[in-house]
Backbone as numpy.savetxt, mean C-alpha at the origin, in Angstrom:
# Nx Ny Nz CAx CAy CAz Cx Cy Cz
2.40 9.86 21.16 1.61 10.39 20.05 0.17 10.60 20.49
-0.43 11.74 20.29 -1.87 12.22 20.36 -2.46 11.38 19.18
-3.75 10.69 19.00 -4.24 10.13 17.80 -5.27 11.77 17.65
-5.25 11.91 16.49 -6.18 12.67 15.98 -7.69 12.61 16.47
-8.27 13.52 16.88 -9.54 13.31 17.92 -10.81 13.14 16.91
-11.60 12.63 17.23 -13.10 11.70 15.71 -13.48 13.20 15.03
-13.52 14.66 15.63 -14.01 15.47 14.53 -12.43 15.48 13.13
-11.70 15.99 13.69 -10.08 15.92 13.05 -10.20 14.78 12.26
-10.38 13.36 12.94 -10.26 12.46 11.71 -11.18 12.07 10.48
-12.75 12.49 11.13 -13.54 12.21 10.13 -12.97 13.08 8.88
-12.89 14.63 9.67 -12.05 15.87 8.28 -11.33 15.13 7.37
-9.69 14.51 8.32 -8.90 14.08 7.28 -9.46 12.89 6.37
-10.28 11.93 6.95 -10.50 11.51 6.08 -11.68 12.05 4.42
-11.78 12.40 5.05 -13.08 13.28 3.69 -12.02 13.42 2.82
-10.38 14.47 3.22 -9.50 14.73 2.51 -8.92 13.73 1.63
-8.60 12.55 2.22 -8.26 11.65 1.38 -9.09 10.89 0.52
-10.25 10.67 0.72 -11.48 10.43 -0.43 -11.34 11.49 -1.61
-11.29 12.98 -1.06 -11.57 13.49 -1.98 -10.07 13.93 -2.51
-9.09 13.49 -1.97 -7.29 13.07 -3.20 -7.43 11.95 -4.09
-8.18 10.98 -3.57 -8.42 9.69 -4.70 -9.50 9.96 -5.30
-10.44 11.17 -5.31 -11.17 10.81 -6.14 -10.41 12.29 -7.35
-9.41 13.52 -6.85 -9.21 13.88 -7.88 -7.97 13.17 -9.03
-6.84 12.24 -8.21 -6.49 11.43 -8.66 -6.55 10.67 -9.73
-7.90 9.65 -9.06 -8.48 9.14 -10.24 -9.52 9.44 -11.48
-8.98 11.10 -11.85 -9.78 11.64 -12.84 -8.60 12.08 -13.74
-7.79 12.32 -13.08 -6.17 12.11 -13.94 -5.78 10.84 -14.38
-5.73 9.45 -13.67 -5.26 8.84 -13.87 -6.12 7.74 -15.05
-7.25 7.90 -14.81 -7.71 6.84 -15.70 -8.11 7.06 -17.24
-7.84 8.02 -17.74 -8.00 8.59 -19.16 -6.62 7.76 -19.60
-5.18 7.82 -18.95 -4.39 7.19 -19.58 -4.12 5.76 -19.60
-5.23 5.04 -18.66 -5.23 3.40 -18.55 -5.34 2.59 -19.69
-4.34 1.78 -20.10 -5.09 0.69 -21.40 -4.96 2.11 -22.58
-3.81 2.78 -22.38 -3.51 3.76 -23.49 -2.50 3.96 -23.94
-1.72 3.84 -25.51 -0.17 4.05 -25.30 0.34 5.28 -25.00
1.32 4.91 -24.14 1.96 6.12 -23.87 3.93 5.99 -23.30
4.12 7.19 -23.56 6.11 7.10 -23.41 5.93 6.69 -21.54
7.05 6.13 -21.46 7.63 5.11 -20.01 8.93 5.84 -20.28
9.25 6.60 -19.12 10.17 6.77 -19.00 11.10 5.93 -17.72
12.39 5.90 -17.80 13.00 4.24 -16.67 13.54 5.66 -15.73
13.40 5.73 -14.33 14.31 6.27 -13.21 15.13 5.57 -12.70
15.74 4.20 -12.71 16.94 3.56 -12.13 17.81 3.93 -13.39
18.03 4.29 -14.65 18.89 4.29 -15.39 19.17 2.85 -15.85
20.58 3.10 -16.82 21.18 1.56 -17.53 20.84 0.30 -16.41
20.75 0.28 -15.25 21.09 -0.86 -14.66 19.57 -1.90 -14.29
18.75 -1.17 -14.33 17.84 -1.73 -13.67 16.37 -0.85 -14.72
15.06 -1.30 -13.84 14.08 -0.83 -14.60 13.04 -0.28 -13.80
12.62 1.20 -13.57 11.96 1.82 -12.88 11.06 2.82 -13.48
9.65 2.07 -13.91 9.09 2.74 -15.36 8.11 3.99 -14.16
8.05 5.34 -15.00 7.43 6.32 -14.62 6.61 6.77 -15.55
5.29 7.24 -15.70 4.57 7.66 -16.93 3.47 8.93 -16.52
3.42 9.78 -17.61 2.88 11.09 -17.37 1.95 10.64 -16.69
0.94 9.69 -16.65 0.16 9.82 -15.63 0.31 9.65 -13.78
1.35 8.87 -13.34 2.06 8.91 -12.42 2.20 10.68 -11.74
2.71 11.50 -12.73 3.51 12.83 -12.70 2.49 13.46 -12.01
1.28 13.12 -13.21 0.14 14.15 -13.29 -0.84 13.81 -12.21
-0.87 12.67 -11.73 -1.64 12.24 -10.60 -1.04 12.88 -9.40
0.17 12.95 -9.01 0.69 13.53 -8.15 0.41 15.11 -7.69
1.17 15.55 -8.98 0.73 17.14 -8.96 -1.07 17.66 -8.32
-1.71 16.78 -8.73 -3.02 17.39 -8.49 -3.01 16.88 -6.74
-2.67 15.66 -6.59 -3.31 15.17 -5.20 -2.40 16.09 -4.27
-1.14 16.53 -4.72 -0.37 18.09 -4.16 -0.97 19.51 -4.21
-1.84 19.87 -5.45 -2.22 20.67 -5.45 -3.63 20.78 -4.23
-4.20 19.85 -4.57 -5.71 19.94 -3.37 -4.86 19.77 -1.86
-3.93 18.94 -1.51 -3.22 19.31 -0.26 -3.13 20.52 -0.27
-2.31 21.19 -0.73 -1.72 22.74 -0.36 -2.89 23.88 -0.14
-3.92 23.44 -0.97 -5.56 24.06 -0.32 -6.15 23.95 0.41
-6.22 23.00 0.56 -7.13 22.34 2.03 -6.50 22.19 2.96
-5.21 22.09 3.25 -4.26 21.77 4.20 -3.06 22.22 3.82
-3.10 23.25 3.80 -1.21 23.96 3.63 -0.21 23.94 4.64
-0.90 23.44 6.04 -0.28 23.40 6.93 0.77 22.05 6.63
0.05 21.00 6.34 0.54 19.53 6.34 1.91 19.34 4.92
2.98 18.42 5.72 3.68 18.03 4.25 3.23 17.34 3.81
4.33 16.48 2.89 3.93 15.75 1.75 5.29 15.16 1.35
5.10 13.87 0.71 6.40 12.94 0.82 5.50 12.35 -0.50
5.87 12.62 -1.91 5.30 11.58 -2.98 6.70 10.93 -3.36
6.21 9.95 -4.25 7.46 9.09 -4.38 7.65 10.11 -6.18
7.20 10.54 -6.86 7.32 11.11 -8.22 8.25 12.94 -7.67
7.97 13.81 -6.55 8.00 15.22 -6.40 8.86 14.99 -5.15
9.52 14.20 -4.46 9.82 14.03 -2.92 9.06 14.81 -1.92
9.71 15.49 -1.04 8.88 16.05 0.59 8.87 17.88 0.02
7.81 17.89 0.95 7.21 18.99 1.36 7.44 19.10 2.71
7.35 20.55 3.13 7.13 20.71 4.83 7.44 19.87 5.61
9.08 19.50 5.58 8.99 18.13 6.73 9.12 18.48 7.89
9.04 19.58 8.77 8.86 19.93 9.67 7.26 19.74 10.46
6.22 19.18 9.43 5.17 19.30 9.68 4.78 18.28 10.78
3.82 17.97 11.71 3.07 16.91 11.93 2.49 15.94 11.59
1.54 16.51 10.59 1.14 15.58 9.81 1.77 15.99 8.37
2.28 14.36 7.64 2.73 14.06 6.55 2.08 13.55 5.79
1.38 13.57 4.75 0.57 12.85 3.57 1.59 11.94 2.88
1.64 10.61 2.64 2.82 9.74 2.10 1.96 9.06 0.89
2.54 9.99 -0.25 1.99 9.49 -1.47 2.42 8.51 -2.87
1.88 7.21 -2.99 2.06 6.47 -4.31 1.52 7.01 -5.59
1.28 8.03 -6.46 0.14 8.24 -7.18 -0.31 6.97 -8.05
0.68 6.01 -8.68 0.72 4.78 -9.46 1.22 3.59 -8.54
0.67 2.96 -7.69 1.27 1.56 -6.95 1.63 0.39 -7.65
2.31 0.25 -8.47 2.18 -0.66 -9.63 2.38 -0.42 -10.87
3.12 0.26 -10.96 3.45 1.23 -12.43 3.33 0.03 -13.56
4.21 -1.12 -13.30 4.38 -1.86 -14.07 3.05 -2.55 -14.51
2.56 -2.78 -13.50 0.77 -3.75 -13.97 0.15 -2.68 -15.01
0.18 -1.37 -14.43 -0.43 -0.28 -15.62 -0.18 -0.11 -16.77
1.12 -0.07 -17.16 2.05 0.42 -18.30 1.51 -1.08 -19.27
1.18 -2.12 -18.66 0.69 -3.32 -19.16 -0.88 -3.83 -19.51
-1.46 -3.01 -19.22 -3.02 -2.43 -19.00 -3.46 -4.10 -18.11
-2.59 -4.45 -16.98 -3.53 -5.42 -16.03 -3.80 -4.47 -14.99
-5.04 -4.40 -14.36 -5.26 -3.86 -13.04 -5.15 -4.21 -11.91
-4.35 -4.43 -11.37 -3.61 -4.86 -10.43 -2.27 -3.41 -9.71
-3.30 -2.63 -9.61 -2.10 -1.59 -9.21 -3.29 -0.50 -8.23
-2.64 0.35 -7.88 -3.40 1.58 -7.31 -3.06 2.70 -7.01
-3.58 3.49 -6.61 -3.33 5.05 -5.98 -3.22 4.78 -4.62
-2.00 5.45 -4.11 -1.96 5.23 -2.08 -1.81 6.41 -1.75
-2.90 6.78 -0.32 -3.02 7.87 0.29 -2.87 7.16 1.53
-1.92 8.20 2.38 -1.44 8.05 3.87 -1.35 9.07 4.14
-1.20 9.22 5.86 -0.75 9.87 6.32 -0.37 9.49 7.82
0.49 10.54 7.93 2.00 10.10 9.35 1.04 11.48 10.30
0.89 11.22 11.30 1.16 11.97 12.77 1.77 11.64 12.71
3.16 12.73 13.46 4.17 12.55 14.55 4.81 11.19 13.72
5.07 11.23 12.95 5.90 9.82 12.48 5.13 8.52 12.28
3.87 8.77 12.63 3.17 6.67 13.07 1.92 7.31 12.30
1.65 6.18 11.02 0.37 5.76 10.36 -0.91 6.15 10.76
-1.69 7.27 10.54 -2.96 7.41 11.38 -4.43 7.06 10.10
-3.98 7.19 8.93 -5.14 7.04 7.90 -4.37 6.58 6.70
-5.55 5.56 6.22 -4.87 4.95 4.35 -5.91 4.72 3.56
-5.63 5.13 2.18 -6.40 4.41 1.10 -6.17 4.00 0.33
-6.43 2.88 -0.56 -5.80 2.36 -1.88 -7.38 2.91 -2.68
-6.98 3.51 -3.76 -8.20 3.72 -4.64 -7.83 3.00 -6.17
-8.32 1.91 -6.62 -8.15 1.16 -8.13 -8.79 1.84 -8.77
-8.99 3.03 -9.71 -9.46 3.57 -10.79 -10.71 2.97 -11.54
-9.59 1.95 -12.06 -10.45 1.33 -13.63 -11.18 0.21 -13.13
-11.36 -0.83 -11.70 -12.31 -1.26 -11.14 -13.30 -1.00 -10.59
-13.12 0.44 -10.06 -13.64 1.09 -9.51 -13.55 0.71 -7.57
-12.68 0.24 -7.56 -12.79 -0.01 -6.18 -12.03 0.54 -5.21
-12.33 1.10 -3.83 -11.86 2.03 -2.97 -11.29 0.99 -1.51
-10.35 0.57 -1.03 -10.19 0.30 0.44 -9.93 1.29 1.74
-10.32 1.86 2.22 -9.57 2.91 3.34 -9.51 2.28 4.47
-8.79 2.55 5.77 -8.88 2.96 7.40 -9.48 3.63 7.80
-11.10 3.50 8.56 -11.27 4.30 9.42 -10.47 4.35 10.80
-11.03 5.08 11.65 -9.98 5.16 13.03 -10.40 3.94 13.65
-11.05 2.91 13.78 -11.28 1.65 14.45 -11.49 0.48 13.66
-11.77 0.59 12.39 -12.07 -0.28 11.72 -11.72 -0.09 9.87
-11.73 -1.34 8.95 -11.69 -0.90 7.65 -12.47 -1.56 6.92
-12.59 -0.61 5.55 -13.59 -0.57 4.51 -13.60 -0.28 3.00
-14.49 -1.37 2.33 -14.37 -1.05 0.75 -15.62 -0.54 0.47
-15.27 -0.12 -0.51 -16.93 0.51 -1.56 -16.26 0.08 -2.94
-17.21 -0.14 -3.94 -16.97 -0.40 -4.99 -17.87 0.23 -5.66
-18.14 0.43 -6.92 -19.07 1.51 -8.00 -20.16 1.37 -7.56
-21.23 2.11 -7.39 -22.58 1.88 -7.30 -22.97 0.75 -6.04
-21.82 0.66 -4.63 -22.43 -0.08 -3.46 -21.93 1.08 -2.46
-22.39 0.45 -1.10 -22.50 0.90 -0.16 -21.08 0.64 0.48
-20.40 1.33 1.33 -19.24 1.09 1.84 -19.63 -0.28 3.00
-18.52 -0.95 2.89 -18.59 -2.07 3.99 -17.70 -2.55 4.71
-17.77 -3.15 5.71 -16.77 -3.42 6.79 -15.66 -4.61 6.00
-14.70 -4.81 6.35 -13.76 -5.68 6.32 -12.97 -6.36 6.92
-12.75 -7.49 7.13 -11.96 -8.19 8.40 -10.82 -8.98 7.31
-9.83 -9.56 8.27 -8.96 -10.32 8.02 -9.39 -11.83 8.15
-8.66 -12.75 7.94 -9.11 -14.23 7.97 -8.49 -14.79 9.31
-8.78 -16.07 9.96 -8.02 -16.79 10.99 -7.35 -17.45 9.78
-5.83 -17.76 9.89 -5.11 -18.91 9.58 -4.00 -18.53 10.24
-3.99 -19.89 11.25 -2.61 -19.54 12.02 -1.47 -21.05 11.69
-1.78 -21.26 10.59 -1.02 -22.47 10.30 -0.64 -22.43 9.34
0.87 -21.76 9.14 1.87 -21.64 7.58 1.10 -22.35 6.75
0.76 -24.07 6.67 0.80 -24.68 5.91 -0.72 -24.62 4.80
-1.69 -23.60 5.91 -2.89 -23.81 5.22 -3.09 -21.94 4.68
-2.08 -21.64 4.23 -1.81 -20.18 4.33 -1.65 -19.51 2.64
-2.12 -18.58 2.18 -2.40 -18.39 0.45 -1.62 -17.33 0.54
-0.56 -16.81 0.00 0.57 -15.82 0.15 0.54 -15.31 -1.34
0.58 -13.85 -1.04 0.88 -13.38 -2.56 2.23 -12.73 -2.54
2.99 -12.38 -3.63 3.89 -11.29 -3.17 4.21 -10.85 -4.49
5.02 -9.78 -4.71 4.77 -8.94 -6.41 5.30 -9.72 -7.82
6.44 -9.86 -6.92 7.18 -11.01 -8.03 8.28 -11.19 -7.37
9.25 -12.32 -7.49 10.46 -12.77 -6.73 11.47 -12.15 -7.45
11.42 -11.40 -8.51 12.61 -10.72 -8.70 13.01 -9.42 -7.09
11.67 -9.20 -6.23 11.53 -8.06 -5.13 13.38 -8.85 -4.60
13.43 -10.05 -4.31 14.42 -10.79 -3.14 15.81 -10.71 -3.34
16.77 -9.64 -2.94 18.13 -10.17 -3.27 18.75 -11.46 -2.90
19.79 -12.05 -4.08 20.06 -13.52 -3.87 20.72 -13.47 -2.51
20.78 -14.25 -1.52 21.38 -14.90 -0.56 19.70 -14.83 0.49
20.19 -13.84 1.61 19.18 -13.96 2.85 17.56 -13.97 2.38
17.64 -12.78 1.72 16.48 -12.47 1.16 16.05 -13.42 0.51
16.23 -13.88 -0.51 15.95 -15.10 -1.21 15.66 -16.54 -0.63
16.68 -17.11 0.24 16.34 -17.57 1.33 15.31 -17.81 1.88
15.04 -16.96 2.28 13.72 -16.11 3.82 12.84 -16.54 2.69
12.49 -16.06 1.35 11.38 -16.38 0.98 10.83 -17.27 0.35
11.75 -18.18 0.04 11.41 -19.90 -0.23 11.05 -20.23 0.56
12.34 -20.72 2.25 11.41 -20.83 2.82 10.25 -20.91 2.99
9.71 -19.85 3.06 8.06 -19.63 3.35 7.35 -20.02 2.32
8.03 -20.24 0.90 7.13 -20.35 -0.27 6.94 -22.04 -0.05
7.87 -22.78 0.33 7.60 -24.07 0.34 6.71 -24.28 0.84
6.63 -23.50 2.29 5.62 -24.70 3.48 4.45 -24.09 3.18
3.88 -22.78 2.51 2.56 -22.62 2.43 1.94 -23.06 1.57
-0.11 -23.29 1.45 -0.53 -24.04 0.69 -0.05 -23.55 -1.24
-0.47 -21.98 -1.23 -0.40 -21.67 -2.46 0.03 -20.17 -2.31
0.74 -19.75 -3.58 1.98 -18.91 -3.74 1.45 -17.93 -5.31
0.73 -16.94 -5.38 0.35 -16.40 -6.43 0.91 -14.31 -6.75
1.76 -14.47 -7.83 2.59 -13.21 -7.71 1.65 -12.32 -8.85
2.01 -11.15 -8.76 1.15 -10.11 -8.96 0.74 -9.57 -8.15
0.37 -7.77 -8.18 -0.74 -7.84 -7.02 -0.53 -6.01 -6.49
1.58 -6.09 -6.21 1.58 -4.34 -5.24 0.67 -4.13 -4.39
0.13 -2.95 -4.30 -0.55 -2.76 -2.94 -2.09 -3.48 -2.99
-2.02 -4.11 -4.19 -3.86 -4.76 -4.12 -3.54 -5.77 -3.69
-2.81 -6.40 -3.48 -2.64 -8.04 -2.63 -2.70 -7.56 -0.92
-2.47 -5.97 -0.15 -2.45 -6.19 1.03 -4.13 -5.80 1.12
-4.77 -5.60 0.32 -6.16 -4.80 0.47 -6.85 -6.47 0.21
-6.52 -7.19 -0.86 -6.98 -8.59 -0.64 -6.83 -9.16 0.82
-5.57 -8.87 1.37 -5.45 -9.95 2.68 -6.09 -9.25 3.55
-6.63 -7.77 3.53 -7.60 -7.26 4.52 -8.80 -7.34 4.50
-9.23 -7.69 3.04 -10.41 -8.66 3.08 -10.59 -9.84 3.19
-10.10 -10.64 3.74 -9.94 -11.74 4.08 -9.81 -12.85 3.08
-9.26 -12.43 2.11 -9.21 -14.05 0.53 -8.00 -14.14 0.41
-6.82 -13.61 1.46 -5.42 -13.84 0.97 -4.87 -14.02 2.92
-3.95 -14.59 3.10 -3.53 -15.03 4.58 -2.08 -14.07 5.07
-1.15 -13.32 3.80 0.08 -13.57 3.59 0.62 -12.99 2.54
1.14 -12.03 3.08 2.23 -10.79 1.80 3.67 -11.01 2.29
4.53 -11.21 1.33 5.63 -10.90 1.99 6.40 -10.73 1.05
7.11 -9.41 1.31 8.11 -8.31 0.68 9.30 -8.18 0.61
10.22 -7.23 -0.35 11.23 -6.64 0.11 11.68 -5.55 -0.90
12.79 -4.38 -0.31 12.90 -3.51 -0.99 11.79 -2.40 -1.21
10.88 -2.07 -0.39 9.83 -1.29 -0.73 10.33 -0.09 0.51
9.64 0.95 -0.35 9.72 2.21 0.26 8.67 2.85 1.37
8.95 4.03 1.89 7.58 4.20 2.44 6.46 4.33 1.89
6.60 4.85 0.83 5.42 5.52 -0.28 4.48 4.05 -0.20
5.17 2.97 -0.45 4.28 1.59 -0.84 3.59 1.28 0.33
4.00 1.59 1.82 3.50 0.80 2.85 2.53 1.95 3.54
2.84 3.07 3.95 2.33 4.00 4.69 0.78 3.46 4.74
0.08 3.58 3.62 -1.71 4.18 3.38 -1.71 2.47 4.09
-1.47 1.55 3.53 -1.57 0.00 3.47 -1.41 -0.24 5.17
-0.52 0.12 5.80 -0.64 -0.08 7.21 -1.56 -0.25 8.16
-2.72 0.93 8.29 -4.00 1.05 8.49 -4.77 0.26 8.18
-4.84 -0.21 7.05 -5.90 -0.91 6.30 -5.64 -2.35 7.19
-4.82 -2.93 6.74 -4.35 -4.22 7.31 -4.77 -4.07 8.77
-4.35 -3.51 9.35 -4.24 -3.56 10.97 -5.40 -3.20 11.57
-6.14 -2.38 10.89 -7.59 -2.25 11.53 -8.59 -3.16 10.67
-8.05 -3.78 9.38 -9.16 -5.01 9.43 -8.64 -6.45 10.33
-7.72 -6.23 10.95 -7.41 -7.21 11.93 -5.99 -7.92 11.99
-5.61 -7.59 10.95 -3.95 -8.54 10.58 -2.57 -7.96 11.53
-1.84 -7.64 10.37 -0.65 -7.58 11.44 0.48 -6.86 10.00
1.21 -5.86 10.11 2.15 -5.75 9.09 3.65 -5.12 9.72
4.51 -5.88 9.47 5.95 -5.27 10.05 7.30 -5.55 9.34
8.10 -5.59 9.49 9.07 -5.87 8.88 9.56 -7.00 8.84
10.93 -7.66 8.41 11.01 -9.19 9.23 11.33 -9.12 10.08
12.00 -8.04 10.84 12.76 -8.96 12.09 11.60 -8.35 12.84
10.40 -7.32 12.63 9.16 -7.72 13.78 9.41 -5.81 14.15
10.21 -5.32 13.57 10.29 -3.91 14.00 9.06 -3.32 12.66
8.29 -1.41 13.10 7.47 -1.12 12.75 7.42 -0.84 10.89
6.58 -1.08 10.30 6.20 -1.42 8.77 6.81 0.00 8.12
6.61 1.14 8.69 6.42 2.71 8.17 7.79 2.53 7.17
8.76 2.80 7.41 9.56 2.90 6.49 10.35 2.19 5.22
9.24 1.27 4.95 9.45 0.10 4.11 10.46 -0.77 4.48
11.38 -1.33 3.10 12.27 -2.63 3.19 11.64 -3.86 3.37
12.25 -4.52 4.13 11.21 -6.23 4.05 10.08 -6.27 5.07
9.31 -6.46 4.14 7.99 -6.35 4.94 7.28 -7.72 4.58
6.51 -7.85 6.00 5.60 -8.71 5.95 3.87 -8.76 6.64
2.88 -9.54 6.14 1.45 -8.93 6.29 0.93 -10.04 6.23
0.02 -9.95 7.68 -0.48 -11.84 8.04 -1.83 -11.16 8.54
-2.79 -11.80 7.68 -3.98 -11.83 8.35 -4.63 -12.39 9.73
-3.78 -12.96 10.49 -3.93 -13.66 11.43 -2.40 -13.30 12.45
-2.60 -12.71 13.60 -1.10 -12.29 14.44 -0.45 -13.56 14.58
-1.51 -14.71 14.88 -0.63 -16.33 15.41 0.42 -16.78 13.97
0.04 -16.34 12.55 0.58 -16.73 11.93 1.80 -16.15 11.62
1.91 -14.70 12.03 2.67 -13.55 11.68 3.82 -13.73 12.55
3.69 -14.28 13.57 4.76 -14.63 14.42 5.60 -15.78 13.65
4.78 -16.89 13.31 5.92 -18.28 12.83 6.14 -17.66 11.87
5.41 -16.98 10.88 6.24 -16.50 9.22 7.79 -15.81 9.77
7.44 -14.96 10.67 8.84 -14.34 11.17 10.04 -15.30 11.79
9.63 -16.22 12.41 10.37 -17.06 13.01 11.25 -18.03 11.66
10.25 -18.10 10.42 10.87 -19.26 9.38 11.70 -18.16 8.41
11.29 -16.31 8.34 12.20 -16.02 7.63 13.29 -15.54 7.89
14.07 -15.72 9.19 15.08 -15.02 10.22 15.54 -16.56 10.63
15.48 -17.39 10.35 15.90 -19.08 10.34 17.32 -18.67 9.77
C-alpha cells in the first residue's frame, strides 16, 4: 500500500471535517426530540434506525460525490458505492443509535476511510457535546467548542488488573465462547463500565479508559476508530490478534503490553 502523500492527506482530511461538520447540521435538530424508530433486524431482535440516521447519511454522500466522485462509499444506512474504487469512505452516520433514540450522548458520527483496503483517516464527531476526535497521518486529536485542537495519547497500563474497560453492553457476547472471553477479562480488571459505542474508543485514545472489548460489530463501527486509537498510541484488533477493519470481536488497549495478555485471557 502507497500511504497517501501529506498534500493528498491534509485534502482528505479537510474532507472529512467538512462531512462531520455537514452531518452534524442534520443530525442535531433531531437530538432529545420525539421521533418514529424504525427496527431493521425485524421480529427477532432490535435494530433501531431514525430519519436522522437516513438523513445524515444522504448528505455526508451527497458532499462525497462532489468533492470526490472518484472515491466509494460503504454507509451502514445506503450500502457501497464504487467498490472498485481505491479509496473507500466507511460511514456510521448515528454510532449509537440506541444512546440517541434515548437522548444520552454517548454516541457519534464515524468518518473513515480505506486505501487499498487498510485504514488511512478517522473521525468521531459528537454533535450535541460538541466534541470532534480525528487521525492525523502521525498523530491524534480533539477539539471541542470554542478550543484549540490538541494532541492525544493513550495511557501506560500493562497490568489487566489495574486496567478500566468499557464495552457497550454485554448483551454485544453470544452465550458460550464469546461470553466466556469476556468475563474472563471482566473479572481480573480493576473496573468494568458499559455504555459508550464508538465514544469509549475515543475515551481510551485519550487516555481515561485502558480497554474496549467487543463483539459482533461491523466495519462501519471500527474503520474511522482504527486511526484514532493507533496513532494516539494503543493498539486495536480482533481477538485472535488478526487486523480490526472488518469488524466482529474486537479489542482496544491503550497500552500494546496489555493488548497482548487481554488476547492471551480471551482465547484461554
Amino acid at each position: 500500500m502507497t500511504f497517501p502523500n501529506n498534500a493528498q492527506f491534509k485534502e482528505l482530511l479537510a474532507l472529512a471535517h467538512d462531512l462531520a461538520d455537514a452531518s452534524r447540521g442534520v443530525i442535531l435538530p433531531h437530538f432529545r426530540k420525539q421521533m418514529a424508530v424504525a427496527n431493521k433486524a425485524g421480529e427477532q431482535a432490535f435494530d433501531p434506525v431514525t430519519k436522522a440516521d437516513r438523513a445524515a447519511e444522504r448528505a455526508i454522500a451527497r458532499l462525497i460525490r462532489s468533492r470526490a466522485p472518484e472515491h466509494g462509499l460503504i454507509g451502514e444506512e445506503f450500502g457501497q458505492e464504487r467498490r472498485d474504487a481505491a479509496f473507500q469512505w466507511v460511514i456510521d452516520p448515528i454510532d449509537g443509535t440506541r444512546s440517541f433514540i434515548t437522548g444520552t450522548p454517548m454516541w457519534g458520527t464515524l468518518i473513515g476511510l480505506l486505501y487499498e483496503g487498510a485504514p488511512v483517516l478517522g473521525l468521531m464527531d459528537q454533535p450535541f457535546t460538541g466534541e470532534r476526535f480525528w487521525a492525523a497521518k502521525s498523530a491524534a486529536y480533539t477539539q471541542g467548542t470554542a478550543q484549540k485542537a490538541r494532541r492525544i495519547h493513550t495511557r501506560g497500563c500493562s497490568r489487566v488488573a489495574d486496567a478500566l474497560m468499557m464495552t457497550t453492553t454485554p448483551d454485544l457476547f453470544e452465550k458460550g465462547a464469546e461470553a466466556s472471553g469476556f468475563e474472563r477479562i471482566r473479572r481480573e480488571v480493576r473496573m468494568t463500565r458499559y455504555g459508550g459505542d464508538c465514544y469509549a474508543y475515543c475515551l481510551l485514545a485519550h487516555g481515561l479508559v485502558d480497554l474496549v472489548v467487543e463483539a459482533g460489530l461491523k466495519s462501519y463501527d471500527v474503520v474511522a476508530l482504527i486511526p484514532i486509537v493507533e496513532r494516539a498510541g494503543g493498539r486495536m484488533t480482533t481477538w485472535d490478534g488478526r487486523p480490526a477493519t472488518s469488524g466482529g470481536r474486537i479489542v482496544a488497549s491503550g497500552d500494546p503490553a496489555l493488548h497482548d495478555k487481554v488476547l492471551k485471557l480471551l482465547n484461554r
